[in-house]
mmCIF file of C-alpha atoms and ligand atoms in Angstrom:
data_model
loop_
_atom_site.group_PDB
_atom_site.id
_atom_site.type_symbol
_atom_site.label_atom_id
_atom_site.label_comp_id
_atom_site.label_asym_id
_atom_site.label_seq_id
_atom_site.Cartn_x
_atom_site.Cartn_y
_atom_site.Cartn_z
ATOM 1 C CA UNK A 21 -4.949 99.143 42.027
ATOM 2 C CA UNK A 22 -3.613 101.566 44.606
ATOM 3 C CA UNK A 23 -2.908 104.258 42.048
ATOM 4 C CA UNK A 24 -6.427 104.374 40.596
ATOM 5 C CA UNK A 25 -7.405 107.715 42.137
ATOM 6 C CA UNK A 26 -4.285 109.215 40.620
ATOM 7 C CA UNK A 27 -5.110 107.653 37.263
ATOM 8 C CA UNK A 28 -8.544 109.241 37.380
ATOM 9 C CA UNK A 29 -6.966 112.700 37.654
ATOM 10 C CA UNK A 30 -3.854 112.680 35.537
ATOM 11 C CA UNK A 31 -1.650 115.723 36.043
ATOM 12 C CA UNK A 32 1.417 116.146 33.866
ATOM 13 C CA UNK A 33 4.618 116.212 35.893
ATOM 14 C CA UNK A 34 7.581 117.466 33.879
ATOM 15 C CA UNK A 35 11.095 116.259 34.595
ATOM 16 C CA UNK A 36 12.217 119.760 35.548
ATOM 17 C CA UNK A 37 10.515 123.108 35.931
ATOM 18 C CA UNK A 38 12.091 126.553 36.281
ATOM 19 C CA UNK A 39 10.778 128.625 39.169
ATOM 20 C CA UNK A 40 11.294 131.942 40.922
ATOM 21 C CA UNK A 41 12.961 131.524 44.284
ATOM 22 C CA UNK A 42 12.335 135.125 45.329
ATOM 23 C CA UNK A 43 13.521 138.417 43.913
ATOM 24 C CA UNK A 44 14.997 137.448 40.526
ATOM 25 C CA UNK A 45 12.718 139.715 38.457
ATOM 26 C CA UNK A 46 13.072 142.615 40.863
ATOM 27 C CA UNK A 47 16.854 142.443 40.562
ATOM 28 C CA UNK A 48 16.705 142.261 36.764
ATOM 29 C CA UNK A 49 14.608 145.420 36.754
ATOM 30 C CA UNK A 50 17.088 147.085 39.129
ATOM 31 C CA UNK A 51 19.941 146.234 36.781
ATOM 32 C CA UNK A 52 18.170 147.908 33.860
ATOM 33 C CA UNK A 53 17.182 150.990 35.852
ATOM 34 C CA UNK A 54 20.715 151.353 37.219
ATOM 35 C CA UNK A 55 21.932 151.456 33.622
ATOM 36 C CA UNK A 56 24.314 148.494 33.590
ATOM 37 C CA UNK A 57 23.239 145.283 31.890
ATOM 38 C CA UNK A 58 26.426 144.250 30.072
ATOM 39 C CA UNK A 59 28.976 142.038 31.811
ATOM 40 C CA UNK A 60 30.815 142.552 35.107
ATOM 41 C CA UNK A 61 28.228 144.907 36.619
ATOM 42 C CA UNK A 62 27.131 145.163 40.251
ATOM 43 C CA UNK A 63 25.188 141.870 40.278
ATOM 44 C CA UNK A 64 28.068 139.921 38.744
ATOM 45 C CA UNK A 65 30.341 141.291 41.476
ATOM 46 C CA UNK A 66 27.821 140.440 44.171
ATOM 47 C CA UNK A 67 27.465 136.831 42.959
ATOM 48 C CA UNK A 68 31.241 136.332 42.631
ATOM 49 C CA UNK A 69 31.975 137.759 46.065
ATOM 50 C CA UNK A 70 29.263 135.720 47.725
ATOM 51 C CA UNK A 71 30.396 132.479 46.064
ATOM 52 C CA UNK A 72 34.046 133.146 46.879
ATOM 53 C CA UNK A 73 33.307 133.915 50.516
ATOM 54 C CA UNK A 74 30.935 131.040 51.075
ATOM 55 C CA UNK A 75 33.048 128.331 49.450
ATOM 56 C CA UNK A 76 36.589 129.681 49.512
ATOM 57 C CA UNK A 77 37.327 129.570 45.786
ATOM 58 C CA UNK A 78 40.511 131.384 44.718
ATOM 59 C CA UNK A 79 38.433 133.502 42.337
ATOM 60 C CA UNK A 80 34.934 132.963 41.028
ATOM 61 C CA UNK A 81 34.462 134.197 37.457
ATOM 62 C CA UNK A 82 30.899 134.088 36.178
ATOM 63 C CA UNK A 83 30.620 132.733 32.641
ATOM 64 C CA UNK A 84 27.866 132.415 30.067
ATOM 65 C CA UNK A 85 27.596 128.653 30.699
ATOM 66 C CA UNK A 86 29.251 125.660 32.298
ATOM 67 C CA UNK A 87 30.445 124.746 28.815
ATOM 68 C CA UNK A 88 32.198 128.106 28.493
ATOM 69 C CA UNK A 89 33.767 127.678 31.924
ATOM 70 C CA UNK A 90 35.241 124.371 30.706
ATOM 71 C CA UNK A 91 36.478 125.968 27.473
ATOM 72 C CA UNK A 92 38.091 128.781 29.452
ATOM 73 C CA UNK A 93 39.723 126.125 31.658
ATOM 74 C CA UNK A 94 41.133 124.276 28.649
ATOM 75 C CA UNK A 95 42.666 127.532 27.362
ATOM 76 C CA UNK A 96 44.153 128.285 30.782
ATOM 77 C CA UNK A 97 45.779 124.842 30.935
ATOM 78 C CA UNK A 98 47.387 125.619 27.552
ATOM 79 C CA UNK A 99 46.191 122.274 26.201
ATOM 80 C CA UNK A 100 47.787 121.647 22.795
ATOM 81 C CA UNK A 101 47.243 119.185 19.950
ATOM 82 C CA UNK A 102 48.293 115.702 21.022
ATOM 83 C CA UNK A 103 47.999 116.359 24.756
ATOM 84 C CA UNK A 104 45.995 113.707 26.549
ATOM 85 C CA UNK A 105 43.126 114.531 28.879
ATOM 86 C CA UNK A 106 41.375 111.920 31.023
ATOM 87 C CA UNK A 107 37.586 112.285 31.133
ATOM 88 C CA UNK A 108 34.853 109.869 32.235
ATOM 89 C CA UNK A 109 32.879 108.418 29.340
ATOM 90 C CA UNK A 110 29.647 108.777 31.261
ATOM 91 C CA UNK A 111 29.289 112.565 31.159
ATOM 92 C CA UNK A 112 27.914 115.483 29.202
ATOM 93 C CA UNK A 113 29.517 116.237 25.827
ATOM 94 C CA UNK A 114 31.046 119.542 26.999
ATOM 95 C CA UNK A 115 33.340 117.852 29.538
ATOM 96 C CA UNK A 116 35.294 116.324 26.656
ATOM 97 C CA UNK A 117 34.490 118.767 23.852
ATOM 98 C CA UNK A 118 36.100 121.737 25.641
ATOM 99 C CA UNK A 119 39.454 119.929 25.388
ATOM 100 C CA UNK A 120 38.832 118.512 21.904
ATOM 101 C CA UNK A 121 38.517 122.122 20.713
ATOM 102 C CA UNK A 122 42.171 122.607 21.767
ATOM 103 C CA UNK A 123 43.268 119.476 19.891
ATOM 104 C CA UNK A 124 43.485 117.166 22.894
ATOM 105 C CA UNK A 125 43.227 113.413 22.619
ATOM 106 C CA UNK A 126 40.556 112.287 25.063
ATOM 107 C CA UNK A 127 41.283 109.154 27.075
ATOM 108 C CA UNK A 128 37.978 107.962 28.432
ATOM 109 C CA UNK A 129 37.738 106.440 31.913
ATOM 110 C CA UNK A 130 35.104 103.949 32.978
ATOM 111 C CA UNK A 131 32.581 104.568 35.754
ATOM 112 C CA UNK A 132 32.859 102.623 38.994
ATOM 113 C CA UNK A 133 30.768 99.560 39.800
ATOM 114 C CA UNK A 134 28.671 101.375 42.426
ATOM 115 C CA UNK A 135 28.137 104.851 40.954
ATOM 116 C CA UNK A 136 28.527 106.647 37.613
ATOM 117 C CA UNK A 137 31.579 108.585 38.833
ATOM 118 C CA UNK A 138 34.895 107.801 37.199
ATOM 119 C CA UNK A 139 36.661 104.928 38.903
ATOM 120 C CA UNK A 140 39.612 106.576 40.651
ATOM 121 C CA UNK A 141 41.196 103.166 41.284
ATOM 122 C CA UNK A 142 41.706 102.699 37.545
ATOM 123 C CA UNK A 143 43.027 106.180 36.787
ATOM 124 C CA UNK A 144 46.733 105.485 37.280
ATOM 125 C CA UNK A 145 46.723 102.958 34.418
ATOM 126 C CA UNK A 146 45.483 105.667 31.992
ATOM 127 C CA UNK A 147 48.319 108.128 32.641
ATOM 128 C CA UNK A 148 51.047 108.408 29.996
ATOM 129 C CA UNK A 149 53.881 110.934 29.442
ATOM 130 C CA UNK A 150 51.433 112.928 27.265
ATOM 131 C CA UNK A 151 48.726 113.246 29.932
ATOM 132 C CA UNK A 152 48.103 116.847 30.936
ATOM 133 C CA UNK A 153 44.828 116.901 32.861
ATOM 134 C CA UNK A 154 42.198 114.866 34.672
ATOM 135 C CA UNK A 155 38.596 116.064 34.563
ATOM 136 C CA UNK A 156 36.531 114.387 37.293
ATOM 137 C CA UNK A 157 32.772 114.896 36.984
ATOM 138 C CA UNK A 158 30.860 115.180 40.250
ATOM 139 C CA UNK A 159 27.894 113.219 38.990
ATOM 140 C CA UNK A 160 24.548 114.020 40.639
ATOM 141 C CA UNK A 161 26.393 116.705 42.613
ATOM 142 C CA UNK A 162 28.241 114.039 44.626
ATOM 143 C CA UNK A 163 32.007 114.362 44.768
ATOM 144 C CA UNK A 164 34.457 111.989 43.094
ATOM 145 C CA UNK A 165 37.317 110.490 45.150
ATOM 146 C CA UNK A 166 39.170 113.788 45.061
ATOM 147 C CA UNK A 167 41.790 112.787 47.619
ATOM 148 C CA UNK A 168 43.027 109.978 45.354
ATOM 149 C CA UNK A 169 42.685 112.084 42.213
ATOM 150 C CA UNK A 170 44.496 115.131 43.626
ATOM 151 C CA UNK A 171 47.277 112.924 44.965
ATOM 152 C CA UNK A 172 47.748 111.149 41.638
ATOM 153 C CA UNK A 173 47.664 114.443 39.721
ATOM 154 C CA UNK A 174 50.252 115.988 41.986
ATOM 155 C CA UNK A 175 52.627 113.059 41.602
ATOM 156 C CA UNK A 176 52.390 113.253 37.800
ATOM 157 C CA UNK A 177 52.222 117.054 37.488
ATOM 158 C CA UNK A 178 48.713 117.105 35.996
ATOM 159 C CA UNK A 179 45.955 119.699 36.115
ATOM 160 C CA UNK A 180 42.759 118.753 37.894
ATOM 161 C CA UNK A 181 39.785 120.509 36.293
ATOM 162 C CA UNK A 182 36.666 119.624 38.257
ATOM 163 C CA UNK A 183 33.504 119.412 36.203
ATOM 164 C CA UNK A 184 31.378 120.664 39.072
ATOM 165 C CA UNK A 185 28.480 121.637 36.774
ATOM 166 C CA UNK A 186 26.008 119.763 38.998
ATOM 167 C CA UNK A 187 27.891 120.253 42.234
ATOM 168 C CA UNK A 188 26.997 123.637 43.760
ATOM 169 C CA UNK A 189 27.047 123.377 47.566
ATOM 170 C CA UNK A 190 28.564 119.889 47.419
ATOM 171 C CA UNK A 191 31.430 118.782 49.666
ATOM 172 C CA UNK A 192 34.046 116.073 49.743
ATOM 173 C CA UNK A 193 35.585 115.325 53.136
ATOM 174 C CA UNK A 194 33.964 118.551 54.356
ATOM 175 C CA UNK A 195 35.794 120.656 51.790
ATOM 176 C CA UNK A 196 33.659 122.353 49.087
ATOM 177 C CA UNK A 197 33.603 120.826 45.619
ATOM 178 C CA UNK A 198 35.245 123.246 43.235
ATOM 179 C CA UNK A 199 38.128 123.985 45.615
ATOM 180 C CA UNK A 200 40.044 120.741 45.024
ATOM 181 C CA UNK A 201 41.221 121.271 41.454
ATOM 182 C CA UNK A 202 43.306 124.182 40.176
ATOM 183 C CA UNK A 203 40.142 124.929 38.173
ATOM 184 C CA UNK A 204 36.488 123.988 38.514
ATOM 185 C CA UNK A 205 33.527 124.620 36.209
ATOM 186 C CA UNK A 206 30.005 125.135 37.551
ATOM 187 C CA UNK A 207 26.748 125.459 35.618
ATOM 188 C CA UNK A 208 23.656 127.538 36.282
ATOM 189 C CA UNK A 209 21.674 125.988 33.434
ATOM 190 C CA UNK A 210 17.906 125.736 33.853
ATOM 191 C CA UNK A 211 18.196 122.106 34.991
ATOM 192 C CA UNK A 212 20.737 122.704 37.774
ATOM 193 C CA UNK A 213 19.947 123.368 41.482
ATOM 194 C CA UNK A 214 20.681 127.088 41.127
ATOM 195 C CA UNK A 215 19.743 128.499 37.740
ATOM 196 C CA UNK A 216 20.087 131.592 35.605
ATOM 197 C CA UNK A 217 18.571 129.974 32.501
ATOM 198 C CA UNK A 218 21.987 129.671 30.929
ATOM 199 C CA UNK A 219 25.013 130.529 33.046
ATOM 200 C CA UNK A 220 28.128 129.211 34.673
ATOM 201 C CA UNK A 221 31.191 129.956 36.716
ATOM 202 C CA UNK A 222 34.852 129.091 36.649
ATOM 203 C CA UNK A 223 36.569 128.776 40.031
ATOM 204 C CA UNK A 224 40.226 129.663 39.556
ATOM 205 C CA UNK A 225 41.983 128.354 42.631
ATOM 206 C CA UNK A 226 45.534 128.466 41.301
ATOM 207 C CA UNK A 227 46.794 131.994 41.959
ATOM 208 C CA UNK A 228 49.162 131.873 38.976
ATOM 209 C CA UNK A 229 46.211 131.441 36.585
ATOM 210 C CA UNK A 230 43.993 134.228 37.871
ATOM 211 C CA UNK A 231 45.301 137.183 35.894
ATOM 212 C CA UNK A 232 45.237 135.238 32.616
ATOM 213 C CA UNK A 233 41.742 133.892 33.349
ATOM 214 C CA UNK A 234 40.434 137.437 33.587
ATOM 215 C CA UNK A 235 42.067 138.344 30.266
ATOM 216 C CA UNK A 236 40.834 135.317 28.308
ATOM 217 C CA UNK A 237 37.317 135.878 29.639
ATOM 218 C CA UNK A 238 37.461 139.493 28.377
ATOM 219 C CA UNK A 239 38.225 138.742 24.705
ATOM 220 C CA UNK A 240 41.977 138.609 25.304
ATOM 221 C CA UNK A 241 42.139 142.180 26.625
ATOM 222 C CA UNK A 242 43.296 143.671 29.918
ATOM 223 C CA UNK A 243 39.984 145.501 30.242
ATOM 224 C CA UNK A 244 39.409 144.408 33.849
ATOM 225 C CA UNK A 245 42.819 145.714 34.955
ATOM 226 C CA UNK A 246 42.068 148.975 33.101
ATOM 227 C CA UNK A 247 38.803 149.466 34.995
ATOM 228 C CA UNK A 248 40.636 148.904 38.263
ATOM 229 C CA UNK A 249 43.064 151.659 37.233
ATOM 230 C CA UNK A 250 46.042 149.285 37.041
ATOM 231 C CA UNK A 251 46.901 150.137 33.409
ATOM 232 C CA UNK A 252 46.284 153.388 31.523
ATOM 233 C CA UNK A 253 44.773 151.852 28.380
ATOM 234 C CA UNK A 254 43.264 148.552 27.528
ATOM 235 C CA UNK A 255 44.456 146.479 24.660
ATOM 236 C CA UNK A 256 44.892 143.038 23.144
ATOM 237 C CA UNK A 257 47.295 141.052 25.329
ATOM 238 C CA UNK A 258 46.435 137.342 24.822
ATOM 239 C CA UNK A 259 43.973 135.003 23.142
ATOM 240 C CA UNK A 260 40.437 135.117 24.476
ATOM 241 C CA UNK A 261 36.731 135.094 23.878
ATOM 242 C CA UNK A 262 33.559 136.573 25.310
ATOM 243 C CA UNK A 263 32.869 134.352 28.284
ATOM 244 C CA UNK A 264 31.217 136.877 30.585
ATOM 245 C CA UNK A 265 27.452 136.892 31.116
ATOM 246 C CA UNK A 266 25.174 139.910 31.017
ATOM 247 C CA UNK A 267 24.438 141.531 34.368
ATOM 248 C CA UNK A 268 20.782 140.609 33.714
ATOM 249 C CA UNK A 269 21.816 136.968 33.992
ATOM 250 C CA UNK A 270 23.767 137.737 37.165
ATOM 251 C CA UNK A 271 20.761 139.634 38.598
ATOM 252 C CA UNK A 272 18.572 136.562 38.101
ATOM 253 C CA UNK A 273 21.309 134.364 39.558
ATOM 254 C CA UNK A 274 21.595 136.601 42.620
ATOM 255 C CA UNK A 275 17.878 136.132 43.288
ATOM 256 C CA UNK A 276 18.509 132.373 43.393
ATOM 257 C CA UNK A 277 21.785 132.440 45.341
ATOM 258 C CA UNK A 278 20.107 134.451 48.098
ATOM 259 C CA UNK A 279 17.698 131.542 48.528
ATOM 260 C CA UNK A 280 20.287 128.791 48.174
ATOM 261 C CA UNK A 281 19.803 127.257 51.614
ATOM 262 C CA UNK A 282 16.061 127.187 51.166
ATOM 263 C CA UNK A 283 16.376 125.652 47.691
ATOM 264 C CA UNK A 284 18.821 123.030 48.930
ATOM 265 C CA UNK A 285 16.651 122.113 51.906
ATOM 266 C CA UNK A 286 13.633 121.546 49.669
ATOM 267 C CA UNK A 287 15.582 119.383 47.207
ATOM 268 C CA UNK A 288 17.010 117.293 50.039
ATOM 269 C CA UNK A 289 13.540 116.638 51.472
ATOM 270 C CA UNK A 290 12.272 115.430 48.106
ATOM 271 C CA UNK A 291 15.398 113.337 47.505
ATOM 272 C CA UNK A 292 15.096 111.628 50.918
ATOM 273 C CA UNK A 293 11.434 110.938 50.311
ATOM 274 C CA UNK A 294 12.252 109.208 47.006
ATOM 275 C CA UNK A 295 15.024 107.240 48.674
ATOM 276 C CA UNK A 296 12.818 105.964 51.490
ATOM 277 C CA UNK A 297 9.810 105.203 49.321
ATOM 278 C CA UNK A 298 11.862 103.275 46.760
ATOM 279 C CA UNK A 299 13.968 101.302 49.221
ATOM 280 C CA UNK A 300 11.778 98.171 48.820
ATOM 281 C CA UNK A 301 12.803 97.979 45.146
ATOM 282 C CA UNK A 302 16.440 97.689 46.151
ATOM 283 C CA UNK A 303 15.567 95.069 48.772
ATOM 284 C CA UNK A 304 13.649 93.128 46.128
ATOM 285 C CA UNK A 305 16.671 93.343 43.831
ATOM 286 C CA UNK A 306 14.820 94.948 40.903
ATOM 287 C CA UNK A 307 16.585 98.328 40.925
ATOM 288 C CA UNK A 308 19.511 100.023 42.621
ATOM 289 C CA UNK A 309 19.246 103.330 44.434
ATOM 290 C CA UNK A 310 21.950 106.020 44.252
ATOM 291 C CA UNK A 311 25.160 105.343 46.177
ATOM 292 C CA UNK A 312 26.805 108.434 47.661
ATOM 293 C CA UNK A 313 30.562 107.868 47.217
ATOM 294 C CA UNK A 314 32.540 107.539 50.475
ATOM 295 C CA UNK A 315 33.474 110.972 51.817
ATOM 296 C CA UNK A 316 31.040 112.825 49.535
ATOM 297 C CA UNK A 317 27.981 114.853 50.485
ATOM 298 C CA UNK A 318 24.729 114.810 48.529
ATOM 299 C CA UNK A 319 23.464 118.159 47.181
ATOM 300 C CA UNK A 320 20.283 116.461 45.917
ATOM 301 C CA UNK A 321 20.925 117.512 42.337
ATOM 302 C CA UNK A 322 19.187 114.499 40.884
ATOM 303 C CA UNK A 323 17.470 111.301 41.898
ATOM 304 C CA UNK A 324 18.166 108.260 39.788
ATOM 305 C CA UNK A 325 17.518 104.538 39.722
ATOM 306 C CA UNK A 326 19.588 101.880 38.000
ATOM 307 C CA UNK A 327 17.331 99.274 36.373
ATOM 308 C CA UNK A 328 18.403 95.724 35.578
ATOM 309 C CA UNK A 329 18.239 96.118 31.802
ATOM 310 C CA UNK A 330 17.604 98.546 28.975
ATOM 311 C CA UNK A 331 14.286 96.815 28.246
ATOM 312 C CA UNK A 332 13.146 97.237 31.830
ATOM 313 C CA UNK A 333 14.154 100.891 31.852
ATOM 314 C CA UNK A 334 12.278 101.531 28.594
ATOM 315 C CA UNK A 335 9.191 99.864 30.046
ATOM 316 C CA UNK A 336 9.433 102.058 33.172
ATOM 317 C CA UNK A 337 9.841 105.314 31.231
ATOM 318 C CA UNK A 338 6.895 104.378 29.025
ATOM 319 C CA UNK A 339 4.739 103.403 32.017
ATOM 320 C CA UNK A 340 5.390 106.756 33.718
ATOM 321 C CA UNK A 341 4.810 108.656 30.482
ATOM 322 C CA UNK A 342 1.386 107.017 30.094
ATOM 323 C CA UNK A 343 0.580 108.483 33.497
ATOM 324 C CA UNK A 344 1.754 111.951 32.530
ATOM 325 C CA UNK A 345 5.140 111.765 34.254
ATOM 326 C CA UNK A 346 8.361 112.527 32.458
ATOM 327 C CA UNK A 347 11.268 110.395 33.632
ATOM 328 C CA UNK A 348 14.388 110.505 31.478
ATOM 329 C CA UNK A 349 17.556 108.522 30.951
ATOM 330 C CA UNK A 350 20.864 110.343 31.013
ATOM 331 C CA UNK A 351 24.179 110.217 29.134
ATOM 332 C CA UNK A 352 25.078 107.859 26.355
ATOM 333 C CA UNK A 353 28.732 106.776 26.757
ATOM 334 C CA UNK A 354 30.863 109.269 24.869
ATOM 335 C CA UNK A 355 33.399 106.641 23.759
ATOM 336 C CA UNK A 356 30.606 105.076 21.681
ATOM 337 C CA UNK A 357 29.223 108.386 20.323
ATOM 338 C CA UNK A 358 29.117 108.909 16.545
ATOM 339 C CA UNK A 359 31.727 111.661 16.865
ATOM 340 C CA UNK A 360 34.191 109.838 19.074
ATOM 341 C CA UNK A 361 33.803 106.110 18.381
ATOM 342 C CA UNK A 362 36.311 106.175 15.467
ATOM 343 C CA UNK A 363 38.925 107.756 17.788
ATOM 344 C CA UNK A 364 38.423 105.549 20.826
ATOM 345 C CA UNK A 365 41.288 103.202 21.685
ATOM 346 C CA UNK A 366 38.965 100.213 21.901
ATOM 347 C CA UNK A 367 39.031 99.605 25.649
ATOM 348 C CA UNK A 368 35.629 98.338 26.786
ATOM 349 C CA UNK A 369 34.035 100.580 29.426
ATOM 350 C CA UNK A 370 31.292 98.294 30.701
ATOM 351 C CA UNK A 371 30.111 100.315 33.687
ATOM 352 C CA UNK A 372 29.665 103.494 31.636
ATOM 353 C CA UNK A 373 27.658 101.453 29.131
ATOM 354 C CA UNK A 374 25.533 99.957 31.884
ATOM 355 C CA UNK A 375 24.600 103.423 33.211
ATOM 356 C CA UNK A 376 23.886 104.538 29.631
ATOM 357 C CA UNK A 377 21.407 101.688 29.263
ATOM 358 C CA UNK A 378 19.943 101.307 32.739
ATOM 359 C CA UNK A 379 19.993 104.634 34.603
ATOM 360 C CA UNK A 380 16.770 106.655 34.775
ATOM 361 C CA UNK A 381 16.203 110.040 36.439
ATOM 362 C CA UNK A 382 12.944 110.888 38.177
ATOM 363 C CA UNK A 383 11.362 114.385 38.328
ATOM 364 C CA UNK A 384 12.991 116.591 40.975
ATOM 365 C CA UNK A 385 12.341 120.330 41.151
ATOM 366 C CA UNK A 386 11.496 122.982 43.710
ATOM 367 C CA UNK A 387 7.740 122.984 43.229
ATOM 368 C CA UNK A 388 7.274 119.211 43.142
ATOM 369 C CA UNK A 389 5.026 118.167 46.041
ATOM 370 C CA UNK A 390 5.463 115.289 48.482
ATOM 371 C CA UNK A 391 2.242 113.837 47.119
ATOM 372 C CA UNK A 392 3.717 113.944 43.593
ATOM 373 C CA UNK A 393 6.809 112.081 44.765
ATOM 374 C CA UNK A 394 4.742 109.409 46.473
ATOM 375 C CA UNK A 395 2.567 108.943 43.377
ATOM 376 C CA UNK A 396 5.637 108.624 41.210
ATOM 377 C CA UNK A 397 7.129 106.071 43.610
ATOM 378 C CA UNK A 398 3.915 104.068 43.581
ATOM 379 C CA UNK A 399 3.918 103.930 39.785
ATOM 380 C CA UNK A 400 7.606 103.021 39.668
ATOM 381 C CA UNK A 401 7.056 100.269 42.228
ATOM 382 C CA UNK A 402 4.028 98.866 40.416
ATOM 383 C CA UNK A 403 5.953 98.757 37.165
ATOM 384 C CA UNK A 404 9.192 97.250 38.450
ATOM 385 C CA UNK A 405 7.462 94.655 40.617
ATOM 386 C CA UNK A 406 5.316 93.625 37.654
ATOM 387 C CA UNK A 407 2.047 94.770 39.205
ATOM 388 C CA UNK A 408 0.833 96.542 36.079
HETATM 389 C C1 PLP B 523 25.154 120.820 32.678
HETATM 390 C C2 PLP B 523 26.493 120.204 32.526
HETATM 391 C C3 PLP B 523 27.492 120.774 31.737
HETATM 392 C C4 PLP B 523 27.258 121.948 30.840
HETATM 393 O O1 PLP B 523 26.800 123.088 31.486
HETATM 394 P P1 PLP B 523 26.031 124.198 30.593
HETATM 395 O O2 PLP B 523 25.854 125.322 31.566
HETATM 396 O O3 PLP B 523 24.738 123.587 30.175
HETATM 397 O O4 PLP B 523 26.906 124.550 29.465
HETATM 398 C C5 PLP B 523 28.739 120.179 31.702
HETATM 399 N N1 PLP B 523 29.000 119.068 32.410
HETATM 400 C C6 PLP B 523 28.061 118.481 33.176
HETATM 401 C C7 PLP B 523 28.416 117.258 33.950
HETATM 402 C C8 PLP B 523 26.770 119.018 33.249
HETATM 403 O O5 PLP B 523 25.846 118.402 33.998
#
């Protein structure tokens, strides 16, 4: 078999691997030596300014995680018990949980037939007088149909909170993801394109929310205004929590942001290589390759395949694992989760379930080699075409 030389020299390929893009450790040392490692230090400011300038966010507030950015967003929207929030079922827990913490009733939306993104065509039917917000998730860093979503939200007076956790440097109709909603949450978790280990950011595009965002992020105090000399003492002025990351985290993040174009270019090369090498599987009808939604760009956050069945996907994951390669499935539909199933309104969400059962993600990280990608593709092809 064509892969025999590879089999003779098995090398473990993880699904993801953290790496140093450049000066992360140097900047962390600088932060310590300069004597400021708590939140909102020089590196935090540098990251926020750079992100704001590059993408045109209203304000970019670094947070301790993407999850915290979503929780901050839910507080800013003043979500209250009984309010309804529309969220795709095929997403990470935090997308919904941030609003559940405020007492919201989650109304889950199905994915579309061609990609895991929520089906914007079916959104209108989910809106009721109690709906307060729509939370589109830019799956795989590819934008949802934000023109339709923003238009619908405006007509009904709803917040749009983009879950842009995977979407750094993504665009929809040439406008950056994270600038469409009044609020947008990004993640810098280890698995994302740009990482700080754990980290995140809330883009606050709505000017009227910016002052309160700063306060909630600083434990409900006007500490930031105090340090700018705008008030003569700082005190408790609203609800809040500690959502700001250490400047050590920001120093690491800055080392990655500086190299963003280089990181993105490398991911795109690997993504394109996967796409070309696996094309024959789509032609043969045994698996579907990712579909970039119309108008969206591809930030190469992840490469996935959609198998024909759960059994076939399990066989593929097992086949790759036997060859030392870690491929992984992704979300399990939240409307069927142990926590939420008793609260779901019973609507079937067949596309979300299909991606839960059939979608598999292949290794994609900065230090993966072209040769690795080709070996993985060979193994995937052998398995799905029954040549094993
Ligand atoms: C990663 C991710 C999150 C959570 O981000 P953390 O930084 O890990 O808290 C939320 N939503 C989506 C879609 C994600 O991919």
